[in-house]
Structure formats: C-alpha cells, structure tokens
PDB file of C-alpha atoms and ligand atoms in Angstrom:
ATOM      1  CA  MET A 144      -3.158   2.942  -3.965  1.00  0.00           C
ATOM      2  CA  ILE A 145      -1.189   5.489  -1.939  1.00  0.00           C
ATOM      3  CA  ALA A 146       2.569   5.456  -2.452  1.00  0.00           C
ATOM      4  CA  PHE A 147       5.235   7.557  -0.751  1.00  0.00           C
ATOM      5  CA  GLU A 148       8.773   7.234  -2.033  1.00  0.00           C
ATOM      6  CA  ASN A 149      11.601   8.861  -0.066  1.00  0.00           C
ATOM      7  CA  VAL A 150       9.425  11.800   0.944  1.00  0.00           C
ATOM      8  CA  SER A 151      10.833  14.537   3.162  1.00  0.00           C
ATOM      9  CA  LYS A 152       9.217  17.725   4.411  1.00  0.00           C
ATOM     10  CA  PHE A 153      10.976  20.624   6.119  1.00  0.00           C
ATOM     11  CA  TYR A 154       9.516  23.695   7.761  1.00  0.00           C
ATOM     12  CA  ASP A 155      12.349  26.216   7.848  1.00  0.00           C
ATOM     13  CA  HIS A 156      15.171  24.249   9.474  1.00  0.00           C
ATOM     14  CA  ASN A 157      12.822  21.797  11.124  1.00  0.00           C
ATOM     15  CA  THR A 158      12.677  18.342   9.501  1.00  0.00           C
ATOM     16  CA  VAL A 159       9.080  17.193   9.957  1.00  0.00           C
ATOM     17  CA  LEU A 160       9.149  14.098   7.739  1.00  0.00           C
ATOM     18  CA  LYS A 161      12.349  12.252   7.003  1.00  0.00           C
ATOM     19  CA  ASN A 162      12.716  10.050   3.957  1.00  0.00           C
ATOM     20  CA  ILE A 163       9.309   8.381   4.269  1.00  0.00           C
ATOM     21  CA  THR A 164       8.553   5.364   2.077  1.00  0.00           C
ATOM     22  CA  PHE A 165       5.387   3.268   2.336  1.00  0.00           C
ATOM     23  CA  THR A 166       2.424   2.096   0.310  1.00  0.00           C
ATOM     24  CA  VAL A 167      -1.205   1.566   1.221  1.00  0.00           C
ATOM     25  CA  GLN A 168      -2.857  -0.800  -1.217  1.00  0.00           C
ATOM     26  CA  LYS A 169      -6.205  -0.143  -2.813  1.00  0.00           C
ATOM     27  CA  GLY A 170      -8.907  -1.301  -0.408  1.00  0.00           C
ATOM     28  CA  GLU A 171      -6.611  -1.347   2.601  1.00  0.00           C
ATOM     29  CA  MET A 172      -7.364   0.309   5.962  1.00  0.00           C
ATOM     30  CA  ALA A 173      -4.277   1.552   7.794  1.00  0.00           C
ATOM     31  CA  PHE A 174      -3.576   3.651  10.880  1.00  0.00           C
ATOM     32  CA  ILE A 175      -0.798   6.156  11.459  1.00  0.00           C
ATOM     33  CA  THR A 176       0.064   6.736  15.057  1.00  0.00           C
ATOM     34  CA  GLY A 177       2.735   8.669  16.906  1.00  0.00           C
ATOM     35  CA  PRO A 178       3.014  11.405  19.531  1.00  0.00           C
ATOM     36  CA  SER A 179       1.806  14.970  19.108  1.00  0.00           C
ATOM     37  CA  GLY A 180       4.063  16.809  16.685  1.00  0.00           C
ATOM     38  CA  ALA A 181       5.307  13.600  15.036  1.00  0.00           C
ATOM     39  CA  GLY A 182       4.100  14.730  11.609  1.00  0.00           C
ATOM     40  CA  LYS A 183       0.837  12.799  11.179  1.00  0.00           C
ATOM     41  CA  SER A 184      -1.236  15.755   9.957  1.00  0.00           C
ATOM     42  CA  THR A 185       1.604  16.880   7.712  1.00  0.00           C
ATOM     43  CA  LEU A 186       1.740  13.429   6.124  1.00  0.00           C
ATOM     44  CA  LEU A 187      -1.995  13.614   5.336  1.00  0.00           C
ATOM     45  CA  LYS A 188      -1.726  17.195   4.045  1.00  0.00           C
ATOM     46  CA  LEU A 189       0.825  16.056   1.473  1.00  0.00           C
ATOM     47  CA  MET A 190      -1.751  13.605   0.083  1.00  0.00           C
ATOM     48  CA  TYR A 191      -4.422  16.172  -0.624  1.00  0.00           C
ATOM     49  CA  MET A 192      -1.783  18.727  -1.596  1.00  0.00           C
ATOM     50  CA  GLU A 193      -2.369  21.271   1.109  1.00  0.00           C
ATOM     51  CA  GLU A 194       1.406  21.013   1.495  1.00  0.00           C
ATOM     52  CA  LEU A 195       4.041  19.966  -1.019  1.00  0.00           C
ATOM     53  CA  PRO A 196       6.976  17.674  -0.260  1.00  0.00           C
ATOM     54  CA  ASP A 197      10.520  19.052  -0.382  1.00  0.00           C
ATOM     55  CA  GLU A 198      11.908  15.723  -1.542  1.00  0.00           C
ATOM     56  CA  GLY A 199      10.551  12.480  -2.950  1.00  0.00           C
ATOM     57  CA  ASN A 200       7.459  11.373  -4.800  1.00  0.00           C
ATOM     58  CA  ILE A 201       3.850  10.730  -3.837  1.00  0.00           C
ATOM     59  CA  SER A 202       1.211   9.053  -5.948  1.00  0.00           C
ATOM     60  CA  ILE A 203      -2.464   8.468  -5.252  1.00  0.00           C
ATOM     61  CA  GLU A 204      -4.390   6.064  -7.468  1.00  0.00           C
ATOM     62  CA  ASP A 205      -1.506   6.107  -9.946  1.00  0.00           C
ATOM     63  CA  ILE A 206      -1.565   9.902 -10.187  1.00  0.00           C
ATOM     64  CA  HIS A 207       1.892  11.356  -9.565  1.00  0.00           C
ATOM     65  CA  LEU A 208       1.131  14.415  -7.476  1.00  0.00           C
ATOM     66  CA  SER A 209       4.254  16.234  -8.650  1.00  0.00           C
ATOM     67  CA  SER A 210       2.947  16.135 -12.216  1.00  0.00           C
ATOM     68  CA  LEU A 211      -0.391  17.799 -11.351  1.00  0.00           C
ATOM     69  CA  LYS A 212      -1.021  21.397 -12.327  1.00  0.00           C
ATOM     70  CA  MET A 213      -2.655  23.682  -9.765  1.00  0.00           C
ATOM     71  CA  SER A 214      -5.817  23.595 -11.877  1.00  0.00           C
ATOM     72  CA  GLU A 215      -5.934  19.788 -11.578  1.00  0.00           C
ATOM     73  CA  ILE A 216      -5.858  19.699  -7.758  1.00  0.00           C
ATOM     74  CA  PRO A 217      -9.686  19.939  -7.414  1.00  0.00           C
ATOM     75  CA  LEU A 218      -9.988  16.822  -9.576  1.00  0.00           C
ATOM     76  CA  LEU A 219      -7.622  14.943  -7.283  1.00  0.00           C
ATOM     77  CA  ARG A 220      -9.587  16.113  -4.240  1.00  0.00           C
ATOM     78  CA  ARG A 221     -12.820  14.776  -5.679  1.00  0.00           C
ATOM     79  CA  ASN A 222     -11.449  11.305  -5.135  1.00  0.00           C
ATOM     80  CA  ILE A 223     -10.196  11.980  -1.632  1.00  0.00           C
ATOM     81  CA  GLY A 224     -12.479  12.487   1.361  1.00  0.00           C
ATOM     82  CA  VAL A 225     -10.763  14.308   4.213  1.00  0.00           C
ATOM     83  CA  VAL A 226     -11.814  14.545   7.848  1.00  0.00           C
ATOM     84  CA  PHE A 227      -9.758  17.495   9.093  1.00  0.00           C
ATOM     85  CA  GLN A 228      -8.369  17.558  12.614  1.00  0.00           C
ATOM     86  CA  ASP A 229     -10.002  20.977  13.140  1.00  0.00           C
ATOM     87  CA  PHE A 230     -13.190  20.021  11.177  1.00  0.00           C
ATOM     88  CA  LYS A 231     -13.196  23.130   8.921  1.00  0.00           C
ATOM     89  CA  LEU A 232     -16.986  23.384   8.940  1.00  0.00           C
ATOM     90  CA  ILE A 233     -18.560  26.527   7.502  1.00  0.00           C
ATOM     91  CA  ASN A 234     -20.407  28.193  10.340  1.00  0.00           C
ATOM     92  CA  ASN A 235     -22.924  30.178   8.303  1.00  0.00           C
ATOM     93  CA  LEU A 236     -24.139  27.075   6.456  1.00  0.00           C
ATOM     94  CA  THR A 237     -26.457  24.490   8.003  1.00  0.00           C
ATOM     95  CA  VAL A 238     -25.204  20.994   8.737  1.00  0.00           C
ATOM     96  CA  PHE A 239     -26.994  19.757   5.629  1.00  0.00           C
ATOM     97  CA  ASP A 240     -25.451  22.453   3.419  1.00  0.00           C
ATOM     98  CA  ASN A 241     -21.984  21.774   4.812  1.00  0.00           C
ATOM     99  CA  VAL A 242     -22.328  18.158   3.739  1.00  0.00           C
ATOM    100  CA  ALA A 243     -23.972  19.005   0.403  1.00  0.00           C
ATOM    101  CA  LEU A 244     -21.630  21.815  -0.664  1.00  0.00           C
ATOM    102  CA  ALA A 245     -18.995  19.768  -2.490  1.00  0.00           C
ATOM    103  CA  LEU A 246     -21.695  17.904  -4.433  1.00  0.00           C
ATOM    104  CA  HIS A 247     -23.295  21.209  -5.496  1.00  0.00           C
ATOM    105  CA  ILE A 248     -19.932  22.487  -6.706  1.00  0.00           C
ATOM    106  CA  ARG A 249     -19.492  19.309  -8.751  1.00  0.00           C
ATOM    107  CA  GLY A 250     -22.819  19.896 -10.456  1.00  0.00           C
ATOM    108  CA  VAL A 251     -24.571  16.836  -9.023  1.00  0.00           C
ATOM    109  CA  SER A 252     -28.340  16.996  -9.591  1.00  0.00           C
ATOM    110  CA  GLU A 253     -30.503  18.501  -6.845  1.00  0.00           C
ATOM    111  CA  ARG A 254     -32.252  15.191  -6.222  1.00  0.00           C
ATOM    112  CA  GLU A 255     -28.996  13.287  -5.810  1.00  0.00           C
ATOM    113  CA  VAL A 256     -27.477  16.003  -3.636  1.00  0.00           C
ATOM    114  CA  HIS A 257     -30.437  15.590  -1.348  1.00  0.00           C
ATOM    115  CA  SER A 258     -30.416  11.813  -1.185  1.00  0.00           C
ATOM    116  CA  PHE A 259     -26.605  11.456  -0.871  1.00  0.00           C
ATOM    117  CA  SER A 260     -26.380  14.137   1.836  1.00  0.00           C
ATOM    118  CA  SER A 261     -29.272  12.675   3.830  1.00  0.00           C
ATOM    119  CA  GLU A 262     -27.708   9.235   3.563  1.00  0.00           C
ATOM    120  CA  ALA A 263     -24.300  10.495   4.778  1.00  0.00           C
ATOM    121  CA  LEU A 264     -25.924  12.273   7.749  1.00  0.00           C
ATOM    122  CA  LYS A 265     -27.873   9.138   8.554  1.00  0.00           C
ATOM    123  CA  LYS A 266     -24.671   7.079   8.575  1.00  0.00           C
ATOM    124  CA  VAL A 267     -23.162   9.309  11.260  1.00  0.00           C
ATOM    125  CA  GLY A 268     -26.458   9.458  13.196  1.00  0.00           C
ATOM    126  CA  LEU A 269     -27.137  13.148  12.649  1.00  0.00           C
ATOM    127  CA  ARG A 270     -30.113  13.432  10.328  1.00  0.00           C
ATOM    128  CA  HIS A 271     -32.109  15.135  13.077  1.00  0.00           C
ATOM    129  CA  VAL A 272     -29.749  18.142  13.156  1.00  0.00           C
ATOM    130  CA  ALA A 273     -29.601  18.675   9.387  1.00  0.00           C
ATOM    131  CA  ASP A 274     -31.086  22.178   9.703  1.00  0.00           C
ATOM    132  CA  SER A 275     -28.929  23.272  12.627  1.00  0.00           C
ATOM    133  CA  TYR A 276     -25.788  25.358  12.365  1.00  0.00           C
ATOM    134  CA  PRO A 277     -22.408  23.874  13.365  1.00  0.00           C
ATOM    135  CA  LYS A 278     -21.887  26.268  16.291  1.00  0.00           C
ATOM    136  CA  SER A 279     -25.020  24.927  17.987  1.00  0.00           C
ATOM    137  CA  LEU A 280     -23.623  21.376  18.035  1.00  0.00           C
ATOM    138  CA  SER A 281     -21.261  19.706  20.495  1.00  0.00           C
ATOM    139  CA  GLY A 282     -17.647  19.064  19.481  1.00  0.00           C
ATOM    140  CA  GLY A 283     -18.407  15.400  18.888  1.00  0.00           C
ATOM    141  CA  GLU A 284     -21.415  16.214  16.715  1.00  0.00           C
ATOM    142  CA  GLN A 285     -19.371  18.676  14.659  1.00  0.00           C
ATOM    143  CA  GLN A 286     -16.800  15.956  14.201  1.00  0.00           C
ATOM    144  CA  ARG A 287     -19.485  13.628  12.848  1.00  0.00           C
ATOM    145  CA  VAL A 288     -20.648  16.337  10.427  1.00  0.00           C
ATOM    146  CA  ALA A 289     -17.051  16.545   9.203  1.00  0.00           C
ATOM    147  CA  ILE A 290     -17.096  12.776   8.692  1.00  0.00           C
ATOM    148  CA  ALA A 291     -20.408  12.934   6.786  1.00  0.00           C
ATOM    149  CA  ARG A 292     -18.956  15.621   4.519  1.00  0.00           C
ATOM    150  CA  ALA A 293     -15.858  13.513   3.863  1.00  0.00           C
ATOM    151  CA  ILE A 294     -17.814  10.398   2.859  1.00  0.00           C
ATOM    152  CA  VAL A 295     -20.728  11.983   0.978  1.00  0.00           C
ATOM    153  CA  GLY A 296     -19.194  11.839  -2.490  1.00  0.00           C
ATOM    154  CA  GLY A 297     -18.155   8.192  -2.139  1.00  0.00           C
ATOM    155  CA  PRO A 298     -14.413   8.931  -2.157  1.00  0.00           C
ATOM    156  CA  VAL A 299     -11.925   6.345  -3.428  1.00  0.00           C
ATOM    157  CA  VAL A 300      -9.564   7.294  -0.614  1.00  0.00           C
ATOM    158  CA  LEU A 301     -10.602   8.503   2.827  1.00  0.00           C
ATOM    159  CA  LEU A 302      -8.072  10.348   4.998  1.00  0.00           C
ATOM    160  CA  ALA A 303      -9.109  10.983   8.579  1.00  0.00           C
ATOM    161  CA  ASP A 304      -7.075  13.098  10.983  1.00  0.00           C
ATOM    162  CA  GLU A 305      -7.951  12.233  14.606  1.00  0.00           C
ATOM    163  CA  PRO A 306     -11.538  11.465  13.548  1.00  0.00           C
ATOM    164  CA  THR A 307     -12.521  10.348  17.024  1.00  0.00           C
ATOM    165  CA  GLY A 308     -10.665  13.032  18.993  1.00  0.00           C
ATOM    166  CA  ASN A 309     -13.823  14.591  20.437  1.00  0.00           C
ATOM    167  CA  LEU A 310     -15.978  11.519  20.682  1.00  0.00           C
ATOM    168  CA  ASP A 311     -16.880   9.415  23.689  1.00  0.00           C
ATOM    169  CA  PRO A 312     -15.653   5.791  23.492  1.00  0.00           C
ATOM    170  CA  ASP A 313     -18.994   4.386  22.253  1.00  0.00           C
ATOM    171  CA  THR A 314     -19.430   6.967  19.500  1.00  0.00           C
ATOM    172  CA  ALA A 315     -15.759   6.513  18.573  1.00  0.00           C
ATOM    173  CA  LEU A 316     -16.401   2.796  18.114  1.00  0.00           C
ATOM    174  CA  ASP A 317     -19.477   3.549  15.962  1.00  0.00           C
ATOM    175  CA  ILE A 318     -17.329   5.735  13.722  1.00  0.00           C
ATOM    176  CA  ILE A 319     -14.658   3.073  13.407  1.00  0.00           C
ATOM    177  CA  THR A 320     -17.380   0.550  12.553  1.00  0.00           C
ATOM    178  CA  LEU A 321     -18.601   2.940   9.854  1.00  0.00           C
ATOM    179  CA  PHE A 322     -15.059   3.264   8.476  1.00  0.00           C
ATOM    180  CA  ARG A 323     -14.785  -0.527   8.436  1.00  0.00           C
ATOM    181  CA  GLU A 324     -18.025  -0.756   6.469  1.00  0.00           C
ATOM    182  CA  LEU A 325     -16.806   1.809   3.931  1.00  0.00           C
ATOM    183  CA  ASN A 326     -13.527  -0.082   3.753  1.00  0.00           C
ATOM    184  CA  SER A 327     -15.302  -3.364   3.081  1.00  0.00           C
ATOM    185  CA  GLN A 328     -17.079  -1.620   0.196  1.00  0.00           C
ATOM    186  CA  GLY A 329     -13.676  -0.812  -1.315  1.00  0.00           C
ATOM    187  CA  THR A 330     -12.655   2.586   0.080  1.00  0.00           C
ATOM    188  CA  THR A 331      -8.960   2.871   0.928  1.00  0.00           C
ATOM    189  CA  ILE A 332      -8.710   4.409   4.387  1.00  0.00           C
ATOM    190  CA  LEU A 333      -5.867   6.029   6.277  1.00  0.00           C
ATOM    191  CA  ILE A 334      -6.543   7.201   9.823  1.00  0.00           C
ATOM    192  CA  ALA A 335      -4.136   9.315  11.880  1.00  0.00           C
ATOM    193  CA  THR A 336      -4.636   8.996  15.607  1.00  0.00           C
ATOM    194  CA  HIS A 337      -2.731   8.999  18.855  1.00  0.00           C
ATOM    195  CA  ASN A 338      -5.627   7.252  20.573  1.00  0.00           C
ATOM    196  CA  ARG A 339      -4.002   3.923  21.442  1.00  0.00           C
ATOM    197  CA  GLU A 340      -7.226   2.748  23.032  1.00  0.00           C
ATOM    198  CA  LEU A 341      -8.968   3.066  19.682  1.00  0.00           C
ATOM    199  CA  LEU A 342      -6.261   1.045  18.001  1.00  0.00           C
ATOM    200  CA  LYS A 343      -6.942  -1.991  20.144  1.00  0.00           C
ATOM    201  CA  ASN A 344      -9.083  -4.532  18.283  1.00  0.00           C
ATOM    202  CA  THR A 345      -9.491  -2.301  15.248  1.00  0.00           C
ATOM    203  CA  VAL A 346      -6.108  -2.223  13.646  1.00  0.00           C
ATOM    204  CA  LYS A 347      -5.322  -4.008  10.473  1.00  0.00           C
ATOM    205  CA  ARG A 348      -2.111  -2.179   9.783  1.00  0.00           C
ATOM    206  CA  LEU A 349      -0.213   0.257  11.948  1.00  0.00           C
ATOM    207  CA  LEU A 350       2.385   2.757  10.812  1.00  0.00           C
ATOM    208  CA  ARG A 351       4.210   4.684  13.498  1.00  0.00           C
ATOM    209  CA  LEU A 352       5.704   8.139  13.091  1.00  0.00           C
ATOM    210  CA  ASP A 353       8.243   9.336  15.572  1.00  0.00           C
ATOM    211  CA  SER A 354      10.195  12.556  15.072  1.00  0.00           C
ATOM    212  CA  GLY A 355       9.467  12.337  11.352  1.00  0.00           C
ATOM    213  CA  THR A 356      10.642   8.751  10.888  1.00  0.00           C
ATOM    214  CA  LEU A 357       8.191   6.032   9.885  1.00  0.00           C
ATOM    215  CA  THR A 358       8.257   2.465  11.123  1.00  0.00           C
ATOM    216  CA  GLU A 359       5.784  -0.329  10.635  1.00  0.00           C
ATOM    217  CA  GLU A 360       4.539  -1.755  13.915  1.00  0.00           C
ATOM    218  CA  THR A 361       3.654  -5.363  14.292  1.00  0.00           C
ATOM    219  CA  VAL A 362       0.011  -5.739  15.177  1.00  0.00           C
ATOM    220  CA  LEU A 363      -0.486  -8.323  17.869  1.00  0.00           C
TER     221      LEU A 363
HETATM  222  N1  ATP B 450       2.770  25.225   8.629  1.00  0.00           N
HETATM  223  C1  ATP B 450       3.747  24.901   9.480  1.00  0.00           C
HETATM  224  N2  ATP B 450       4.821  25.703   9.658  1.00  0.00           N
HETATM  225  C2  ATP B 450       5.818  25.361  10.495  1.00  0.00           C
HETATM  226  N3  ATP B 450       5.849  24.236  11.231  1.00  0.00           N
HETATM  227  C3  ATP B 450       4.806  23.393  11.105  1.00  0.00           C
HETATM  228  C4  ATP B 450       3.702  23.677  10.233  1.00  0.00           C
HETATM  229  N4  ATP B 450       2.818  22.648  10.309  1.00  0.00           N
HETATM  230  C5  ATP B 450       3.336  21.781  11.193  1.00  0.00           C
HETATM  231  N5  ATP B 450       4.522  22.223  11.669  1.00  0.00           N
HETATM  232  C6  ATP B 450       5.379  21.502  12.638  1.00  0.00           C
HETATM  233  O1  ATP B 450       5.573  20.189  12.156  1.00  0.00           O
HETATM  234  C7  ATP B 450       5.561  19.240  13.212  1.00  0.00           C
HETATM  235  C8  ATP B 450       4.522  18.163  12.904  1.00  0.00           C
HETATM  236  O2  ATP B 450       3.209  18.723  12.958  1.00  0.00           O
HETATM  237  P1  ATP B 450       1.903  17.862  12.673  1.00  0.00           P
HETATM  238  O3  ATP B 450       0.757  18.780  12.815  1.00  0.00           O
HETATM  239  O4  ATP B 450       2.069  17.153  11.379  1.00  0.00           O
HETATM  240  O5  ATP B 450       1.966  16.820  13.879  1.00  0.00           O
HETATM  241  P2  ATP B 450       0.874  15.756  14.351  1.00  0.00           P
HETATM  242  O6  ATP B 450       1.583  14.429  14.438  1.00  0.00           O
HETATM  243  O7  ATP B 450      -0.314  15.822  13.477  1.00  0.00           O
HETATM  244  O8  ATP B 450       0.518  16.252  15.834  1.00  0.00           O
HETATM  245  P3  ATP B 450      -0.899  16.136  16.642  1.00  0.00           P
HETATM  246  O9  ATP B 450      -0.956  14.720  17.179  1.00  0.00           O
HETATM  247  O10 ATP B 450      -0.719  17.128  17.762  1.00  0.00           O
HETATM  248  O11 ATP B 450      -2.001  16.485  15.727  1.00  0.00           O
HETATM  249  C9  ATP B 450       5.299  20.029  14.475  1.00  0.00           C
HETATM  250  O12 ATP B 450       6.542  20.250  15.097  1.00  0.00           O
HETATM  251  C10 ATP B 450       4.704  21.320  13.980  1.00  0.00           C
HETATM  252  O13 ATP B 450       5.012  22.367  14.854  1.00  0.00           O
HETATM  253 MG1   MG B 451      -2.253  16.336  13.805  1.00  0.00          MG
END
C-alpha cells in the first residue's frame, strides 16, 4: 500500500505539493493527472526518495519512509519499479544490459538475469534490439526499454511517469494492457500522465493534481 498523510513539498518559496493525503491499496491501479507543472513527477519522486517531503508522512508497503536510513534506500527501491519521464537509460550499455543491470547488482544468478531480462524485453516487444544501444532506438523504443527495466525485477509497486509520452496510440494501448496484466498479477501501479486520451476506457481510479492540490475525480 502507498499512503501519503498531509504531505507538502516546497522548492524555495514555491509550494509544489500542498497537504496531500491519499492511499493506493495493495493491488490497485491508479492514475495521477493534471497539467504540466502540477507536481506529478515530484509526487512520484517522493515515493522512491529522490526527493524528501518538507511536511507529512509517506509509507510504502508499511515502511515509513521518514524512518529509513540512507543506507536502506536501495532496499526500498528493490521493491519499486520506476519508469522515469526522461528514461534515464545508460547510453554505453546495450538495451539488454540496461534491463539486466539492477539484477546483476542484486546478485541474481547469471541464468536468471538472462531469462528475466529476455522475458521483460519480450513483454515490451523489443527482444530483437537487445544488442543495440539506446541512442540507436526511437524515442518510443527507448521508452519501452525503460518500461522493461522497471518491470524486470517483479516490483511490488510500479511507478510510471508519462510512460506513454513518446508512443503512438496503438503502442500506448499495448503498454497500458501490459500494465493491466501486471496489475492483475498483484502489482500496485501508479501512473502519472496528462494524456487524457489514454485515460479513457483504462482508468480505474483517477487522482487529479492542480497547483499542488489533490482531488479525486469521479470516473464515469
Ligand atoms: N528540483 C526542483 N527545483 C525547483 N523547482 C522544481 C524542481 N523540480 C520541480 N520543480 C517545480 O515544481 C513544479 C512541479 O514540477 P513537476 O515536475 O512535479 O510537474 P509535473 O506535473 O510532473 O509536470 P509535467 O507534466 O510537465 O511532467 C514545477 O513548477 C517545477 O518547476
Ligand atoms: Mg512530470
């Protein structure tokens, strides 16, 4: 479960998130929407502790983030798959090695690294470019590599920041279908997007951020 309790975040004098309270239950799939600059990426960054809140409490899977030591952050991140808005792929590693890297660091056996990474690339339809380098791929393909890397370790929680931003409508739908599948297998998923088109027919739960304030939208 993800729980925010009265969370605020300021950058200098700019209030980016204002007294945010919400929960996403284990196994739920929810969307955060809102205009550019509303604070969607910031909200996600607080969950994997790239940023820290100025006020309030956040817990993920019953772990109170404020009680974690710096040295415990990697353990938290093992349970959280993140698709970054700017991908953050490593350009001097092949597609395969980008996906496999986190498993290697965790000490997963060579055989499992290979089978899990191949499986993740297959799920996003990119097994044929496993030996290519990110720079030689289109924006949409790089985005799918980022998705494969986020799901490869079988995360408990998947956070995706504009995961379909560079994808054509059909590929975007494929990715949402994949997220639904992962969700039906028990992964808790939170997707930030301003793509209203994508939200049609896919939304189970919609949270809306506007100027740092969160409201729950009724899904029709
Ligand atoms: N590191 C930072 N330092 C200062 N201000 C920041 C920082 N990160 C974000 N902001 C500001 O916080 C606000 C929210 O940014 P954020 O990236 O969370 O928005 P967003 O909803 O993800 O937007 P987009 O839809 O364009 O991705 C913006 O006004 C942004 O300029
Ligand atoms: Mg953003």
